[in-house]
mmCIF file of C-alpha atoms in Angstrom:
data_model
loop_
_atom_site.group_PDB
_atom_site.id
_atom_site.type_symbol
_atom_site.label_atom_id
_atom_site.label_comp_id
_atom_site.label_asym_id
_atom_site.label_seq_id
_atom_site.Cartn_x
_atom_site.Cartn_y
_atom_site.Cartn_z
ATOM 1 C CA UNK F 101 -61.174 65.178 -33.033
ATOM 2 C CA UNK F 102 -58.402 65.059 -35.532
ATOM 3 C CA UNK F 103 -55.990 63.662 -32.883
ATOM 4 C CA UNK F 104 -58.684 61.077 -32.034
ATOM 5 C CA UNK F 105 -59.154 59.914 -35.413
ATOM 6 C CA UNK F 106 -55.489 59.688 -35.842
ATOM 7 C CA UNK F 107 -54.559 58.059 -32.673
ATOM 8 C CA UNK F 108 -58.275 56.613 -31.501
ATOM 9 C CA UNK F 109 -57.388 52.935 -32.106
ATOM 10 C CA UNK F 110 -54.144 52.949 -29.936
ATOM 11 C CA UNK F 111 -56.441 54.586 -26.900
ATOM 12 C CA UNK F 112 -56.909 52.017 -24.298
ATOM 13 C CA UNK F 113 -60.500 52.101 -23.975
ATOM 14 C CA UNK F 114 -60.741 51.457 -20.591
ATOM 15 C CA UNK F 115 -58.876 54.383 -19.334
ATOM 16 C CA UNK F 116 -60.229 57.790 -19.057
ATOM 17 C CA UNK F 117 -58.147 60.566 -20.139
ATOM 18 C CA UNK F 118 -57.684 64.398 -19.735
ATOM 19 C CA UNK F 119 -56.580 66.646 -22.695
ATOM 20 C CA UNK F 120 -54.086 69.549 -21.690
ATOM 21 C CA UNK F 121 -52.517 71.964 -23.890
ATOM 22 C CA UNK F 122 -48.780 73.132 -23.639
ATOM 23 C CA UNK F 123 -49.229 76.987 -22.162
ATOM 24 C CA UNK F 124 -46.221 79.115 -23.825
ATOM 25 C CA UNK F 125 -46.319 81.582 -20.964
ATOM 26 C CA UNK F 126 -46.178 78.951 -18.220
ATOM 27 C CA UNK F 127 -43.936 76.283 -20.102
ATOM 28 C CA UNK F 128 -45.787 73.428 -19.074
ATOM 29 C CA UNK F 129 -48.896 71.942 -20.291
ATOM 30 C CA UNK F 130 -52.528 72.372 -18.388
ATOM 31 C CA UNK F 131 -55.946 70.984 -18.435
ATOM 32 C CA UNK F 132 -58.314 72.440 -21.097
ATOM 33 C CA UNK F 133 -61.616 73.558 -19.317
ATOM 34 C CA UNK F 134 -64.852 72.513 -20.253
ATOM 35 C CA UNK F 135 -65.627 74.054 -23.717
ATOM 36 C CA UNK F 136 -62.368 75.461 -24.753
ATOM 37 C CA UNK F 137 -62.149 75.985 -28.194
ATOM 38 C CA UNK F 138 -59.052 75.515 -30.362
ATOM 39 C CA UNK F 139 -58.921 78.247 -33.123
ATOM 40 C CA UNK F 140 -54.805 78.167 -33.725
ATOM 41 C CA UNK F 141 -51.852 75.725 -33.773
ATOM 42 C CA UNK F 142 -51.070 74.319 -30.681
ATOM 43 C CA UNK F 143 -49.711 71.498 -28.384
ATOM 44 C CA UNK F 144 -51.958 68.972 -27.048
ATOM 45 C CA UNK F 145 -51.520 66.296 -25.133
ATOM 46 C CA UNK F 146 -53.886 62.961 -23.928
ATOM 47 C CA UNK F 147 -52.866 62.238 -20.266
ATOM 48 C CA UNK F 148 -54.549 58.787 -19.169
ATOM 49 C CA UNK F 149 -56.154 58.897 -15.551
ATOM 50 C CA UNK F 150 -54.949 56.435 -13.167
ATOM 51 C CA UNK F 151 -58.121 55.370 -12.114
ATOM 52 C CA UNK F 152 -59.892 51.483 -11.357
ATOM 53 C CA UNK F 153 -62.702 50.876 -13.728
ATOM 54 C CA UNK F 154 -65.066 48.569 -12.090
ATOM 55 C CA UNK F 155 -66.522 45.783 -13.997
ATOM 56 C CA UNK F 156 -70.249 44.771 -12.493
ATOM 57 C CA UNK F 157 -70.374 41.679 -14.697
ATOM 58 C CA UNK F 158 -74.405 41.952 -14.896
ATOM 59 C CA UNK F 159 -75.714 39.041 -17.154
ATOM 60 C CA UNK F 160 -79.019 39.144 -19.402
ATOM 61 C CA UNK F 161 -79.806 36.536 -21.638
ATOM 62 C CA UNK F 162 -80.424 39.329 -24.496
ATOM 63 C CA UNK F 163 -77.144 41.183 -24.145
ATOM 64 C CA UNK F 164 -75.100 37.796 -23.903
ATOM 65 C CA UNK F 165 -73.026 35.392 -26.210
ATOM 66 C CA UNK F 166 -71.761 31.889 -25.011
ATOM 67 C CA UNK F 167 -68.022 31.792 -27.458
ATOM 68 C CA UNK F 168 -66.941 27.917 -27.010
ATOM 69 C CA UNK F 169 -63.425 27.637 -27.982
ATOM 70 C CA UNK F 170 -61.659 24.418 -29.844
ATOM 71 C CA UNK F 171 -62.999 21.914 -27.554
ATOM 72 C CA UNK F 172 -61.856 19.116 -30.096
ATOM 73 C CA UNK F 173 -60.882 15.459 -30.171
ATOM 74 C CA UNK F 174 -56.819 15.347 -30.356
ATOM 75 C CA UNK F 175 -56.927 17.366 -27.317
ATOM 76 C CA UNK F 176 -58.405 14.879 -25.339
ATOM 77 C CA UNK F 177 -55.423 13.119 -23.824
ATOM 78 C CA UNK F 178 -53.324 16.153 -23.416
ATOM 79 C CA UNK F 179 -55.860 18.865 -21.739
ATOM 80 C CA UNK F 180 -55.736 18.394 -18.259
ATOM 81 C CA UNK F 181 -59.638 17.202 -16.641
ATOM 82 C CA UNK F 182 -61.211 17.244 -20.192
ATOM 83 C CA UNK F 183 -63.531 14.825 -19.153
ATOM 84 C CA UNK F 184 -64.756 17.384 -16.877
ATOM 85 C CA UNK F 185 -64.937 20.701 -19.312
ATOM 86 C CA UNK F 186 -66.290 18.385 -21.782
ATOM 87 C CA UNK F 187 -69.010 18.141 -19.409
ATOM 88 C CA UNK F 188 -69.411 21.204 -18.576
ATOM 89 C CA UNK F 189 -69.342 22.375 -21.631
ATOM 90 C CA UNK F 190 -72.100 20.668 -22.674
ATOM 91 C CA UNK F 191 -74.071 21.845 -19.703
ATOM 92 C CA UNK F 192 -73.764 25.338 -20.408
ATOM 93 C CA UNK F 193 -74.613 24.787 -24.101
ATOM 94 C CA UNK F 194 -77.701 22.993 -23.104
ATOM 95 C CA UNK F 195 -77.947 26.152 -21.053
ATOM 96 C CA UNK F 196 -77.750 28.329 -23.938
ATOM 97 C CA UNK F 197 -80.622 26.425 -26.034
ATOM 98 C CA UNK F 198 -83.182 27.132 -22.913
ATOM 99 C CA UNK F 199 -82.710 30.785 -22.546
ATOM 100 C CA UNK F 200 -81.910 31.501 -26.099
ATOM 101 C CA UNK F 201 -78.369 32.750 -26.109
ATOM 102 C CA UNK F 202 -76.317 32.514 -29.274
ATOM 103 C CA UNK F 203 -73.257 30.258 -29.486
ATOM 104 C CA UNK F 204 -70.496 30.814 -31.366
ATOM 105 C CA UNK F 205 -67.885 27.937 -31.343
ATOM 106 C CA UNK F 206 -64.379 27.247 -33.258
ATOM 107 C CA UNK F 207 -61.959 24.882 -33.805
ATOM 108 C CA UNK F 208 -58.142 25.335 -34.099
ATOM 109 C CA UNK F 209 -56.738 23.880 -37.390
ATOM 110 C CA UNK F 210 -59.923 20.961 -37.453
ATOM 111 C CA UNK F 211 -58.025 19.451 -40.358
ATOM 112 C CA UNK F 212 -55.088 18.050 -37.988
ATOM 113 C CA UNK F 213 -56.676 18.218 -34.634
ATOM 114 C CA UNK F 214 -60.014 16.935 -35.261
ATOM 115 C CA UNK F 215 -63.614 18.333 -35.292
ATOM 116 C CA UNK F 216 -65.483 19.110 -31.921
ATOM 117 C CA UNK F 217 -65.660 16.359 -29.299
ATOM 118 C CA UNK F 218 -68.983 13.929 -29.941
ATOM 119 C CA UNK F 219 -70.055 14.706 -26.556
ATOM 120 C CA UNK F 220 -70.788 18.303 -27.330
ATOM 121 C CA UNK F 221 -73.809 19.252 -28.854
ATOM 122 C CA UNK F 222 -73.325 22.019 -31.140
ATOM 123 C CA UNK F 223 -77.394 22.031 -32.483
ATOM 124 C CA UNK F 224 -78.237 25.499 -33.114
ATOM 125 C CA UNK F 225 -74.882 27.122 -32.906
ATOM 126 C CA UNK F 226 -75.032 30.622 -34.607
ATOM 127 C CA UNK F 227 -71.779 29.849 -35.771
ATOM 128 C CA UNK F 228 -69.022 26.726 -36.484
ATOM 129 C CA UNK F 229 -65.536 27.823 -37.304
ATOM 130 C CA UNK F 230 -62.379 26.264 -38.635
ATOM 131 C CA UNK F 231 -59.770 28.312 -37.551
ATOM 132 C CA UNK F 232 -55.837 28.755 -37.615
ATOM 133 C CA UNK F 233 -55.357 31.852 -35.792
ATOM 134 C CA UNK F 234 -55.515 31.494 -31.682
ATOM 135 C CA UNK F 235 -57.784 33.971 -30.690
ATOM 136 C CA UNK F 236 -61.528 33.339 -31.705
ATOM 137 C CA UNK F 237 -61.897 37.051 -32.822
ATOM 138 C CA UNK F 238 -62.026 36.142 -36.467
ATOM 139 C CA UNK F 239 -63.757 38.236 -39.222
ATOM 140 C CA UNK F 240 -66.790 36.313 -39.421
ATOM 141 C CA UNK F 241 -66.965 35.920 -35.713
ATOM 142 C CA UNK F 242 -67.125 39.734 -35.649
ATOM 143 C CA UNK F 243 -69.909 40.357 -38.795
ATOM 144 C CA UNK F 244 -72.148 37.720 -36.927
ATOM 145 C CA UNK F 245 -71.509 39.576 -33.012
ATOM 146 C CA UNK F 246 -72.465 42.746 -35.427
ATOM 147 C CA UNK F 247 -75.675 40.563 -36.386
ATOM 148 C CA UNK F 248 -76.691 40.260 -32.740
ATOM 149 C CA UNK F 249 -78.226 43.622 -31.081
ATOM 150 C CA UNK F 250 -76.923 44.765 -27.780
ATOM 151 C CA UNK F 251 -74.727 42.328 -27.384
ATOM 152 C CA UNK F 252 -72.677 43.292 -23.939
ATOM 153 C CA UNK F 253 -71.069 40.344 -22.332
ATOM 154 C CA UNK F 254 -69.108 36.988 -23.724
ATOM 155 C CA UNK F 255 -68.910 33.922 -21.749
ATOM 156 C CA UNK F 256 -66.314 32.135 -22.765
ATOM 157 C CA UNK F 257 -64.585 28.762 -22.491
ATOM 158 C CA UNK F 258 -62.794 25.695 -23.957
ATOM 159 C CA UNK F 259 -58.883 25.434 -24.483
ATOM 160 C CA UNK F 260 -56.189 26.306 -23.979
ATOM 161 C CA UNK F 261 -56.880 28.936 -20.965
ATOM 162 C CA UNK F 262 -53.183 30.612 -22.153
ATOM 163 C CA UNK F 263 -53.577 30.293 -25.252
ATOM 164 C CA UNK F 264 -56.545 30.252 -27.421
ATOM 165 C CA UNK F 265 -59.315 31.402 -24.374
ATOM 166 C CA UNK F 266 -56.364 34.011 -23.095
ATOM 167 C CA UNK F 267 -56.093 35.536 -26.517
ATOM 168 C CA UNK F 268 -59.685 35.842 -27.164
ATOM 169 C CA UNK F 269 -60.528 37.413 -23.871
ATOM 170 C CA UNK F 270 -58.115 40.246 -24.526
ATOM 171 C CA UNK F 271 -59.094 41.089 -28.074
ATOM 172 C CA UNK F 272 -62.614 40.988 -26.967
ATOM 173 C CA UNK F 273 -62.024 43.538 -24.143
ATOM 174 C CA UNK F 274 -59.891 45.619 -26.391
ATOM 175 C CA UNK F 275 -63.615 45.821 -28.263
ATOM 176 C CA UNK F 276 -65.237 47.280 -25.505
ATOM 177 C CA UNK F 277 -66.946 43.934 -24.212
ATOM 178 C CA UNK F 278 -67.052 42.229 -21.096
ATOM 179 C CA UNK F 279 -65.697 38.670 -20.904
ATOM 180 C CA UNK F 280 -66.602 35.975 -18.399
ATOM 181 C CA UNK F 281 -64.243 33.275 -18.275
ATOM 182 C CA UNK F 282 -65.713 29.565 -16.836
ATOM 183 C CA UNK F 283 -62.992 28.240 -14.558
ATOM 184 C CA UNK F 284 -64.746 24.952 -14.655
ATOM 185 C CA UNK F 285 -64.855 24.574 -18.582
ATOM 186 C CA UNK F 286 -61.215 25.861 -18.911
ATOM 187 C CA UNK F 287 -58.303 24.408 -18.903
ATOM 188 C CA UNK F 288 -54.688 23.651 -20.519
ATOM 189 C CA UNK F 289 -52.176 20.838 -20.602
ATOM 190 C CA UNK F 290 -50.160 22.490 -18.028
ATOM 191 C CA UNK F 291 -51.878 23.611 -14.543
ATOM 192 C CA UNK F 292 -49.350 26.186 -14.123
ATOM 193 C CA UNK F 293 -50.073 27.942 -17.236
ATOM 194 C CA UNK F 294 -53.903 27.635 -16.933
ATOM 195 C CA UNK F 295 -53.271 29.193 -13.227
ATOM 196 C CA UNK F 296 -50.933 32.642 -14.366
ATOM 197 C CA UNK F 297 -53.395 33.011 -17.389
ATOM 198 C CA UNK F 298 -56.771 33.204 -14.873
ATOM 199 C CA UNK F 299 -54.692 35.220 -12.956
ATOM 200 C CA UNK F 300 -53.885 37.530 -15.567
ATOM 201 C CA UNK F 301 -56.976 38.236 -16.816
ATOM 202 C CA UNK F 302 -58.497 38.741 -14.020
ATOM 203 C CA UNK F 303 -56.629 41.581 -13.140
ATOM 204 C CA UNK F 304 -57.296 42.962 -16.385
ATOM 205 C CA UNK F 305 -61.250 43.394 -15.726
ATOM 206 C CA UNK F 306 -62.062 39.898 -17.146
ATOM 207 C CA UNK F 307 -64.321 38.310 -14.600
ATOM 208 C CA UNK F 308 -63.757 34.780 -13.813
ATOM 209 C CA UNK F 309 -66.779 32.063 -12.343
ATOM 210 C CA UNK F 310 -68.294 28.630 -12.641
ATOM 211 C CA UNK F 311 -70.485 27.520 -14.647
ATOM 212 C CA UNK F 312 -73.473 27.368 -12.133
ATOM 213 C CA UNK F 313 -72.836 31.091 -11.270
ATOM 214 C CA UNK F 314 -73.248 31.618 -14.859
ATOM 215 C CA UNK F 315 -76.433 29.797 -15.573
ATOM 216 C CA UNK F 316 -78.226 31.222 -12.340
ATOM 217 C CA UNK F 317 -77.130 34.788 -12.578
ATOM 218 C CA UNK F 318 -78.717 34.316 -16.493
ATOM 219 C CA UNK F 319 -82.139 33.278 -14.726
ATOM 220 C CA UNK F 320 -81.548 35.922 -12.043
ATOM 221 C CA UNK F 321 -84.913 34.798 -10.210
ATOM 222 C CA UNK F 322 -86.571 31.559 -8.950
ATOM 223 C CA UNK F 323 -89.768 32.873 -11.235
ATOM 224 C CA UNK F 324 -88.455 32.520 -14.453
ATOM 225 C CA UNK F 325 -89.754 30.367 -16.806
ATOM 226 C CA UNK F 326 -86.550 28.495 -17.308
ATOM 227 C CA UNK F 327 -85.566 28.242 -13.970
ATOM 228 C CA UNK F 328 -86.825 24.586 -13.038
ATOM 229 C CA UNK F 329 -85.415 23.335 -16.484
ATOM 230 C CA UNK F 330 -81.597 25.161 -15.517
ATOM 231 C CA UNK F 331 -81.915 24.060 -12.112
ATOM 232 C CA UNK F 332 -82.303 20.731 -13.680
ATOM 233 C CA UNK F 333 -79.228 20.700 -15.507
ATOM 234 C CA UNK F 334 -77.205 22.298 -12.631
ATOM 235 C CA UNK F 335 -78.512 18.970 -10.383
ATOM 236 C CA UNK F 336 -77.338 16.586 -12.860
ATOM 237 C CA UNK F 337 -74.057 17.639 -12.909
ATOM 238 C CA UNK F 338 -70.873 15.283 -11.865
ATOM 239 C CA UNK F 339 -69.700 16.452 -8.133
ATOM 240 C CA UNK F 340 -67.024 18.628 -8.260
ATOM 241 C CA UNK F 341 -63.516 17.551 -9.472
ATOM 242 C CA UNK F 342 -59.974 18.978 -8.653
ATOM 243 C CA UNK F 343 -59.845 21.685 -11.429
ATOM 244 C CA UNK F 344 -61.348 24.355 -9.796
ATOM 245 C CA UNK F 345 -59.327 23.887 -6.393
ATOM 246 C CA UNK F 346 -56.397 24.692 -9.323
ATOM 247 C CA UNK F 347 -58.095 28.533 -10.378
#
């Protein structure tokens, strides 16, 4: 307990680890059975187990929050298919509204890059932030998440995927929640960085989808009440463009 409360916040919390004390006699260190009790000085040691955590990426409309990151106006000519995430963006918000998830949105540095694009409805956003750091893990952002009850799973998008989005996702995880990045409502001004940063995360855990996987995994049945209204939404979208032929 001591070494956890020393140490605890430099664990990666997605490993599982083994504690083994140094044995004298032996000169090596072995695994502490179950209920050993420490009653002198000794050496321990944490020893991380190789192991692959599996990420199921369930969705539930109660346990989720929809983070929409600096989607703002000077980034318009310089993000590549902003048209599109625009678009998309504003889908999945509209999304949100119907099933009652909170958003949380920022923008990076609003007072030089503009406020959030026009097209994007932010009506009954939990939260609207200026920001200046590049992850979206700010200090209010984490008092109002610690507002929400059982709040499990992020799904996140905006710009830039290595940047901003990348950033995010990783202190989030580091937090102990799971992250779903939209591929079709991220992007960058470079296709080559937006590509190594999906790839990235990915192999970190973070699970990466579309925006109609998102919205129909959040109905999860043809029965709920919602379902006509997000089917709706997912039928008026434009057809596909090139971005997510670029994952």
């Amino acid at each position: 307990q001591k070494f956890l409360s020393l140490y605890g916040d430099q664990i990666d919390m997605h490993r599982k680890f083994v504690v083994q004390l140094f044995a004298e006699e032996w000169s090596q260190y072995i695994d502490l059975p179950k209920g050993f009790l420490v009653s002198e000085r000794c050496k321990l040691r944490l020893v991380p187990l190789q192991i692959q955590m599996t990420t199921l990426g369930n969705l539930t409309p109660s346990s989720t929050v929809f983070f929409c990151c600096d989607m703002q106006e000077r980034f318009r000519p310089a993000i590549k298919y902003f048209g599109d995430i625009i678009s998309v963006g504003q889908r999945l918000l509209q999304g949100a509204r119907l099933l009652g998830i909170p958003v949380i949105v920022t923008e990076q540095y609003p007072k030089g890059l503009g406020s959030t694009v026009q097209e994007i409805d932010l009506t009954g956003a939990k939260l609207v932030l200026p920001k200046t750091k590049f992850s979206m893990v700010l200090p209010e952002v984490e008092a109002a998440l610690a507002e929400i009850p059982g709040v499990r799973s992020v799904v996140l998008f905006g710009v830039e995927t290595h940047v901003c989005i990348q950033q995010t996702a990783l202190e989030l995880i580091g937090r102990g929640l799971e992250v779903h990045i939209v591929a079709d409502a991220t992007s960058s001004r470079s296709m080559m960085d937006r590509m190594f940063a999906l790839e990235r995360l990915a192999r970190t855990g973070i699970i990466v989808t579309t925006s109609e996987a998102i919205l129909l995994q959040l109905v999860a049945d043809k029965e709920h009440p919602k379902f006509k209204e997000i089917q709706n939404l997912i039928k008026a979208s434009a057809p596909e463009s090139g971005l997510l032929s670029k994952v």
